[in-house]
């Protein structure tokens, strides 16, 4: 079977890496791909915004499964376009993807189906938003309504920060059209976790729970990024909690989406806060997380290809989904100097060949014609290490990361710190 993967991040490298191990898969194409996918699959020279040409390629080359990685493609209706051509594609339709591309829609949806989440209000003018914030007080959370690459959220502990965040979204238009309206949300205190699930429109099968580290700085300080590191599984997520999340959140979401005429197919990704009143939804994403995928898929013992096929065909209940037990995976993201702000690209990357025991999933990398690998994005690469304990995985990942270099390389030195407190070094 020939497969097409759309996207160019570490997430897509991890998906391609996992699919490449499937005996069912004979060839993998990636568009646009990156330096890492170039080594194990065929990157296609199709402009990254030319969906028509991608679908045409898939038809002409008898692609039996297309996997859409990034949210922006799902929001644009890539799945609808492919389906209209009779293609099988793993991911939600544009209407189902609304759970991610409109935070206000997601909030109203949760209200309709009594899915636990923080209180919220939506605004279309900065004055009204500020008046509301003055009334409710801090801490408070300000979010651009649309897609903002994980950077449209500010958790404000004082009114000045809240006001500045509102201005950034609505006056400076830092996120463009995504900031035409904004959501002001109740601050939820607790431990955060990411739960991904395979969905076939009817049922959802959870993956192993992961934890991301969104802020750029150690100790979870500074502005939010797309994610600076992850680990899985997180023991903050007990089996009882998983049962509660499935019953109170995942199952009602699947039923609600079906009831609204937009059944959810693909990966549902719940950003959860485990509060003292139980788990609450921070946000829905409608795709694999990046960098959650980089730790979750290496722990998947089963073949990914039949799972995705079954999800597309509405028969997920029939496939076996097995996970590696007694193994923890840690992912540390190496980023360009300046990220999540401005950064330069084209910087040579060295030392990858020194790494033996970790998996390297490349993100913002490009392979030049002469074979040289250079940086091409903010998050450049992911070092993923499996271990029998979190400590072993962390130590291994950092030991390998120290072999790698590019000018200005930045990474957090404290990935997994919460889990390490729960499971200290012996
Ligand atoms: P999001 O892009 O919605 O996942 O938000 C980015 C990060 O902001 C989350 O991972 C949380 O750490 C934080 N955050 C978002 N919403 C809330 C909330 N209501 N309460 C506390 N923290 C939040
Ligand atoms: N790691 C968070 C995300 O993929 O949105």
mmCIF file with all atom_site columns, N, CA and C in Angstrom, residues 103-104 106-108 110-111 114-123 132-133 135-137 139-143 154 182-189 273 275-283:
data_model
loop_
_atom_site.group_PDB
_atom_site.id
_atom_site.type_symbol
_atom_site.label_atom_id
_atom_site.label_alt_id
_atom_site.label_comp_id
_atom_site.label_asym_id
_atom_site.label_entity_id
_atom_site.label_seq_id
_atom_site.pdbx_PDB_ins_code
_atom_site.Cartn_x
_atom_site.Cartn_y
_atom_site.Cartn_z
_atom_site.occupancy
_atom_site.B_iso_or_equiv
_atom_site.pdbx_formal_charge
_atom_site.auth_seq_id
_atom_site.auth_comp_id
_atom_site.auth_asym_id
_atom_site.auth_atom_id
_atom_site.pdbx_PDB_model_num
ATOM 1   N N  . UNK A 1 103 ? -12.065 28.353 18.920 1.00 0.00 ? 103 UNK A N  1
ATOM 2   C CA . UNK A 1 103 ? -12.118 28.089 20.355 1.00 0.00 ? 103 UNK A CA 1
ATOM 3   C C  . UNK A 1 103 ? -13.501 28.393 20.903 1.00 0.00 ? 103 UNK A C  1
ATOM 4   N N  . UNK A 1 104 ? -14.198 29.396 20.305 1.00 0.00 ? 104 UNK A N  1
ATOM 5   C CA . UNK A 1 104 ? -15.533 29.724 20.812 1.00 0.00 ? 104 UNK A CA 1
ATOM 6   C C  . UNK A 1 104 ? -16.516 28.599 20.464 1.00 0.00 ? 104 UNK A C  1
ATOM 7   N N  . UNK A 1 106 ? -15.715 25.451 20.151 1.00 0.00 ? 106 UNK A N  1
ATOM 8   C CA . UNK A 1 106 ? -15.383 24.341 21.053 1.00 0.00 ? 106 UNK A CA 1
ATOM 9   C C  . UNK A 1 106 ? -16.014 24.561 22.425 1.00 0.00 ? 106 UNK A C  1
ATOM 10  N N  . UNK A 1 107 ? -15.952 25.798 22.899 1.00 0.00 ? 107 UNK A N  1
ATOM 11  C CA . UNK A 1 107 ? -16.511 26.107 24.218 1.00 0.00 ? 107 UNK A CA 1
ATOM 12  C C  . UNK A 1 107 ? -18.035 25.916 24.211 1.00 0.00 ? 107 UNK A C  1
ATOM 13  N N  . UNK A 1 108 ? -18.682 26.390 23.145 1.00 0.00 ? 108 UNK A N  1
ATOM 14  C CA . UNK A 1 108 ? -20.140 26.250 23.077 1.00 0.00 ? 108 UNK A CA 1
ATOM 15  C C  . UNK A 1 108 ? -20.537 24.781 22.949 1.00 0.00 ? 108 UNK A C  1
ATOM 16  N N  . UNK A 1 110 ? -18.899 22.239 24.155 1.00 0.00 ? 110 UNK A N  1
ATOM 17  C CA . UNK A 1 110 ? -18.756 21.620 25.485 1.00 0.00 ? 110 UNK A CA 1
ATOM 18  C C  . UNK A 1 110 ? -19.923 22.004 26.388 1.00 0.00 ? 110 UNK A C  1
ATOM 19  N N  . UNK A 1 111 ? -20.397 23.228 26.227 1.00 0.00 ? 111 UNK A N  1
ATOM 20  C CA . UNK A 1 111 ? -21.563 23.656 26.996 1.00 0.00 ? 111 UNK A CA 1
ATOM 21  C C  . UNK A 1 111 ? -22.779 22.806 26.648 1.00 0.00 ? 111 UNK A C  1
ATOM 22  N N  . UNK A 1 114 ? -22.365 19.265 28.078 1.00 0.00 ? 114 UNK A N  1
ATOM 23  C CA . UNK A 1 114 ? -21.973 19.237 29.503 1.00 0.00 ? 114 UNK A CA 1
ATOM 24  C C  . UNK A 1 114 ? -20.614 18.582 29.701 1.00 0.00 ? 114 UNK A C  1
ATOM 25  N N  . UNK A 1 115 ? -19.683 18.971 28.864 1.00 0.00 ? 115 UNK A N  1
ATOM 26  C CA . UNK A 1 115 ? -18.318 18.454 28.995 1.00 0.00 ? 115 UNK A CA 1
ATOM 27  C C  . UNK A 1 115 ? -17.542 19.437 29.872 1.00 0.00 ? 115 UNK A C  1
ATOM 28  N N  . UNK A 1 116 ? -16.885 18.931 30.932 1.00 0.00 ? 116 UNK A N  1
ATOM 29  C CA . UNK A 1 116 ? -16.263 19.843 31.899 1.00 0.00 ? 116 UNK A CA 1
ATOM 30  C C  . UNK A 1 116 ? -15.138 20.693 31.296 1.00 0.00 ? 116 UNK A C  1
ATOM 31  N N  . UNK A 1 117 ? -15.249 22.018 31.472 1.00 0.00 ? 117 UNK A N  1
ATOM 32  C CA . UNK A 1 117 ? -14.236 22.959 30.985 1.00 0.00 ? 117 UNK A CA 1
ATOM 33  C C  . UNK A 1 117 ? -14.370 24.245 31.803 1.00 0.00 ? 117 UNK A C  1
ATOM 34  N N  . UNK A 1 118 ? -13.422 25.163 31.651 1.00 0.00 ? 118 UNK A N  1
ATOM 35  C CA . UNK A 1 118 ? -13.495 26.420 32.399 1.00 0.00 ? 118 UNK A CA 1
ATOM 36  C C  . UNK A 1 118 ? -14.579 27.338 31.850 1.00 0.00 ? 118 UNK A C  1
ATOM 37  N N  . UNK A 1 119 ? -15.051 28.245 32.697 1.00 0.00 ? 119 UNK A N  1
ATOM 38  C CA . UNK A 1 119 ? -16.034 29.251 32.237 1.00 0.00 ? 119 UNK A CA 1
ATOM 39  C C  . UNK A 1 119 ? -15.365 30.185 31.234 1.00 0.00 ? 119 UNK A C  1
ATOM 40  N N  . UNK A 1 120 ? -16.168 30.748 30.354 1.00 0.00 ? 120 UNK A N  1
ATOM 41  C CA . UNK A 1 120 ? -15.564 31.586 29.326 1.00 0.00 ? 120 UNK A CA 1
ATOM 42  C C  . UNK A 1 120 ? -16.531 32.646 28.826 1.00 0.00 ? 120 UNK A C  1
ATOM 43  N N  . UNK A 1 121 ? -15.990 33.625 28.108 1.00 0.00 ? 121 UNK A N  1
ATOM 44  C CA . UNK A 1 121 ? -16.813 34.601 27.386 1.00 0.00 ? 121 UNK A CA 1
ATOM 45  C C  . UNK A 1 121 ? -16.060 34.981 26.116 1.00 0.00 ? 121 UNK A C  1
ATOM 46  N N  . UNK A 1 122 ? -16.818 35.285 25.053 1.00 0.00 ? 122 UNK A N  1
ATOM 47  C CA . UNK A 1 122 ? -16.213 35.623 23.753 1.00 0.00 ? 122 UNK A CA 1
ATOM 48  C C  . UNK A 1 122 ? -16.423 37.113 23.466 1.00 0.00 ? 122 UNK A C  1
ATOM 49  N N  . UNK A 1 123 ? -15.404 37.755 22.896 1.00 0.00 ? 123 UNK A N  1
ATOM 50  C CA . UNK A 1 123 ? -15.490 39.194 22.618 1.00 0.00 ? 123 UNK A CA 1
ATOM 51  C C  . UNK A 1 123 ? -14.993 39.520 21.220 1.00 0.00 ? 123 UNK A C  1
ATOM 52  N N  . UNK A 1 132 ? -14.622 43.178 30.891 1.00 0.00 ? 132 UNK A N  1
ATOM 53  C CA . UNK A 1 132 ? -14.942 41.877 31.491 1.00 0.00 ? 132 UNK A CA 1
ATOM 54  C C  . UNK A 1 132 ? -13.806 41.387 32.397 1.00 0.00 ? 132 UNK A C  1
ATOM 55  N N  . UNK A 1 133 ? -12.575 41.575 31.916 1.00 0.00 ? 133 UNK A N  1
ATOM 56  C CA . UNK A 1 133 ? -11.411 41.128 32.688 1.00 0.00 ? 133 UNK A CA 1
ATOM 57  C C  . UNK A 1 133 ? -11.298 41.926 33.988 1.00 0.00 ? 133 UNK A C  1
ATOM 58  N N  . UNK A 1 135 ? -13.705 43.173 35.619 1.00 0.00 ? 135 UNK A N  1
ATOM 59  C CA . UNK A 1 135 ? -14.798 42.693 36.465 1.00 0.00 ? 135 UNK A CA 1
ATOM 60  C C  . UNK A 1 135 ? -14.472 41.350 37.129 1.00 0.00 ? 135 UNK A C  1
ATOM 61  N N  . UNK A 1 136 ? -13.948 40.395 36.313 1.00 0.00 ? 136 UNK A N  1
ATOM 62  C CA . UNK A 1 136 ? -13.704 39.044 36.863 1.00 0.00 ? 136 UNK A CA 1
ATOM 63  C C  . UNK A 1 136 ? -12.404 38.969 37.647 1.00 0.00 ? 136 UNK A C  1
ATOM 64  N N  . UNK A 1 137 ? -11.410 39.792 37.279 1.00 0.00 ? 137 UNK A N  1
ATOM 65  C CA . UNK A 1 137 ? -10.135 39.784 37.989 1.00 0.00 ? 137 UNK A CA 1
ATOM 66  C C  . UNK A 1 137 ? -9.187  38.713 37.473 1.00 0.00 ? 137 UNK A C  1
ATOM 67  N N  . UNK A 1 139 ? -6.155  35.473 38.439 1.00 0.00 ? 139 UNK A N  1
ATOM 68  C CA . UNK A 1 139 ? -5.616  35.102 37.124 1.00 0.00 ? 139 UNK A CA 1
ATOM 69  C C  . UNK A 1 139 ? -6.717  34.818 36.108 1.00 0.00 ? 139 UNK A C  1
ATOM 70  N N  . UNK A 1 140 ? -6.374  35.059 34.851 1.00 0.00 ? 140 UNK A N  1
ATOM 71  C CA . UNK A 1 140 ? -7.348  34.897 33.774 1.00 0.00 ? 140 UNK A CA 1
ATOM 72  C C  . UNK A 1 140 ? -6.586  34.496 32.505 1.00 0.00 ? 140 UNK A C  1
ATOM 73  N N  . UNK A 1 141 ? -7.287  33.867 31.564 1.00 0.00 ? 141 UNK A N  1
ATOM 74  C CA . UNK A 1 141 ? -6.604  33.386 30.364 1.00 0.00 ? 141 UNK A CA 1
ATOM 75  C C  . UNK A 1 141 ? -7.211  34.056 29.136 1.00 0.00 ? 141 UNK A C  1
ATOM 76  N N  . UNK A 1 142 ? -6.349  34.585 28.265 1.00 0.00 ? 142 UNK A N  1
ATOM 77  C CA . UNK A 1 142 ? -6.779  35.281 27.053 1.00 0.00 ? 142 UNK A CA 1
ATOM 78  C C  . UNK A 1 142 ? -6.343  34.453 25.846 1.00 0.00 ? 142 UNK A C  1
ATOM 79  N N  . UNK A 1 143 ? -7.289  34.167 24.949 1.00 0.00 ? 143 UNK A N  1
ATOM 80  C CA . UNK A 1 143 ? -6.951  33.335 23.783 1.00 0.00 ? 143 UNK A CA 1
ATOM 81  C C  . UNK A 1 143 ? -7.484  33.933 22.486 1.00 0.00 ? 143 UNK A C  1
ATOM 82  N N  . UNK A 1 154 ? -2.453  33.603 26.452 1.00 0.00 ? 154 UNK A N  1
ATOM 83  C CA . UNK A 1 154 ? -1.711  34.236 27.548 1.00 0.00 ? 154 UNK A CA 1
ATOM 84  C C  . UNK A 1 154 ? -2.407  33.920 28.859 1.00 0.00 ? 154 UNK A C  1
ATOM 85  N N  . UNK A 1 182 ? -11.890 37.027 20.436 1.00 0.00 ? 182 UNK A N  1
ATOM 86  C CA . UNK A 1 182 ? -11.051 36.348 21.424 1.00 0.00 ? 182 UNK A CA 1
ATOM 87  C C  . UNK A 1 182 ? -11.902 35.756 22.521 1.00 0.00 ? 182 UNK A C  1
ATOM 88  N N  . UNK A 1 183 ? -11.301 34.775 23.205 1.00 0.00 ? 183 UNK A N  1
ATOM 89  C CA . UNK A 1 183 ? -11.985 34.093 24.292 1.00 0.00 ? 183 UNK A CA 1
ATOM 90  C C  . UNK A 1 183 ? -11.260 34.442 25.586 1.00 0.00 ? 183 UNK A C  1
ATOM 91  N N  . UNK A 1 184 ? -12.019 34.854 26.577 1.00 0.00 ? 184 UNK A N  1
ATOM 92  C CA . UNK A 1 184 ? -11.457 35.070 27.915 1.00 0.00 ? 184 UNK A CA 1
ATOM 93  C C  . UNK A 1 184 ? -11.944 33.908 28.765 1.00 0.00 ? 184 UNK A C  1
ATOM 94  N N  . UNK A 1 185 ? -10.999 33.250 29.422 1.00 0.00 ? 185 UNK A N  1
ATOM 95  C CA . UNK A 1 185 ? -11.339 31.988 30.055 1.00 0.00 ? 185 UNK A CA 1
ATOM 96  C C  . UNK A 1 185 ? -10.907 31.941 31.513 1.00 0.00 ? 185 UNK A C  1
ATOM 97  N N  . UNK A 1 186 ? -11.690 31.232 32.281 1.00 0.00 ? 186 UNK A N  1
ATOM 98  C CA . UNK A 1 186 ? -11.355 30.984 33.686 1.00 0.00 ? 186 UNK A CA 1
ATOM 99  C C  . UNK A 1 186 ? -9.996  30.289 33.773 1.00 0.00 ? 186 UNK A C  1
ATOM 100 N N  . UNK A 1 187 ? -9.182  30.701 34.727 1.00 0.00 ? 187 UNK A N  1
ATOM 101 C CA . UNK A 1 187 ? -7.888  30.064 34.933 1.00 0.00 ? 187 UNK A CA 1
ATOM 102 C C  . UNK A 1 187 ? -8.106  28.746 35.684 1.00 0.00 ? 187 UNK A C  1
ATOM 103 N N  . UNK A 1 188 ? -7.548  27.686 35.129 1.00 0.00 ? 188 UNK A N  1
ATOM 104 C CA . UNK A 1 188 ? -7.679  26.376 35.765 1.00 0.00 ? 188 UNK A CA 1
ATOM 105 C C  . UNK A 1 188 ? -6.337  26.001 36.391 1.00 0.00 ? 188 UNK A C  1
ATOM 106 N N  . UNK A 1 189 ? -6.354  25.673 37.681 1.00 0.00 ? 189 UNK A N  1
ATOM 107 C CA . UNK A 1 189 ? -5.112  25.291 38.340 1.00 0.00 ? 189 UNK A CA 1
ATOM 108 C C  . UNK A 1 189 ? -5.048  23.780 38.434 1.00 0.00 ? 189 UNK A C  1
ATOM 109 N N  . UNK A 1 273 ? -6.715  19.769 32.006 1.00 0.00 ? 273 UNK A N  1
ATOM 110 C CA . UNK A 1 273 ? -6.179  20.185 33.304 1.00 0.00 ? 273 UNK A CA 1
ATOM 111 C C  . UNK A 1 273 ? -6.805  19.278 34.343 1.00 0.00 ? 273 UNK A C  1
ATOM 112 N N  . UNK A 1 275 ? -7.797  19.161 37.639 1.00 0.00 ? 275 UNK A N  1
ATOM 113 C CA . UNK A 1 275 ? -8.024  20.106 38.741 1.00 0.00 ? 275 UNK A CA 1
ATOM 114 C C  . UNK A 1 275 ? -8.513  19.345 39.962 1.00 0.00 ? 275 UNK A C  1
ATOM 115 N N  . UNK A 1 276 ? -8.642  20.058 41.069 1.00 0.00 ? 276 UNK A N  1
ATOM 116 C CA . UNK A 1 276 ? -9.133  19.379 42.277 1.00 0.00 ? 276 UNK A CA 1
ATOM 117 C C  . UNK A 1 276 ? -10.608 18.992 42.124 1.00 0.00 ? 276 UNK A C  1
ATOM 118 N N  . UNK A 1 277 ? -11.295 19.593 41.155 1.00 0.00 ? 277 UNK A N  1
ATOM 119 C CA . UNK A 1 277 ? -12.680 19.196 40.872 1.00 0.00 ? 277 UNK A CA 1
ATOM 120 C C  . UNK A 1 277 ? -12.784 18.191 39.729 1.00 0.00 ? 277 UNK A C  1
ATOM 121 N N  . UNK A 1 278 ? -11.674 17.591 39.384 1.00 0.00 ? 278 UNK A N  1
ATOM 122 C CA . UNK A 1 278 ? -11.712 16.599 38.307 1.00 0.00 ? 278 UNK A CA 1
ATOM 123 C C  . UNK A 1 278 ? -11.101 17.135 37.027 1.00 0.00 ? 278 UNK A C  1
ATOM 124 N N  . UNK A 1 279 ? -11.026 16.283 36.001 1.00 0.00 ? 279 UNK A N  1
ATOM 125 C CA . UNK A 1 279 ? -10.393 16.695 34.741 1.00 0.00 ? 279 UNK A CA 1
ATOM 126 C C  . UNK A 1 279 ? -11.272 17.680 33.970 1.00 0.00 ? 279 UNK A C  1
ATOM 127 N N  . UNK A 1 280 ? -10.647 18.717 33.403 1.00 0.00 ? 280 UNK A N  1
ATOM 128 C CA . UNK A 1 280 ? -11.377 19.682 32.576 1.00 0.00 ? 280 UNK A CA 1
ATOM 129 C C  . UNK A 1 280 ? -10.623 19.902 31.272 1.00 0.00 ? 280 UNK A C  1
ATOM 130 N N  . UNK A 1 281 ? -11.382 20.189 30.224 1.00 0.00 ? 281 UNK A N  1
ATOM 131 C CA . UNK A 1 281 ? -10.771 20.402 28.910 1.00 0.00 ? 281 UNK A CA 1
ATOM 132 C C  . UNK A 1 281 ? -10.208 21.820 28.833 1.00 0.00 ? 281 UNK A C  1
ATOM 133 N N  . UNK A 1 282 ? -8.915  21.933 28.519 1.00 0.00 ? 282 UNK A N  1
ATOM 134 C CA . UNK A 1 282 ? -8.323  23.240 28.223 1.00 0.00 ? 282 UNK A CA 1
ATOM 135 C C  . UNK A 1 282 ? -8.597  23.556 26.760 1.00 0.00 ? 282 UNK A C  1
ATOM 136 N N  . UNK A 1 283 ? -8.342  22.569 25.922 1.00 0.00 ? 283 UNK A N  1
ATOM 137 C CA . UNK A 1 283 ? -8.604  22.775 24.496 1.00 0.00 ? 283 UNK A CA 1
ATOM 138 C C  . UNK A 1 283 ? -8.694  21.429 23.796 1.00 0.00 ? 283 UNK A C  1
#
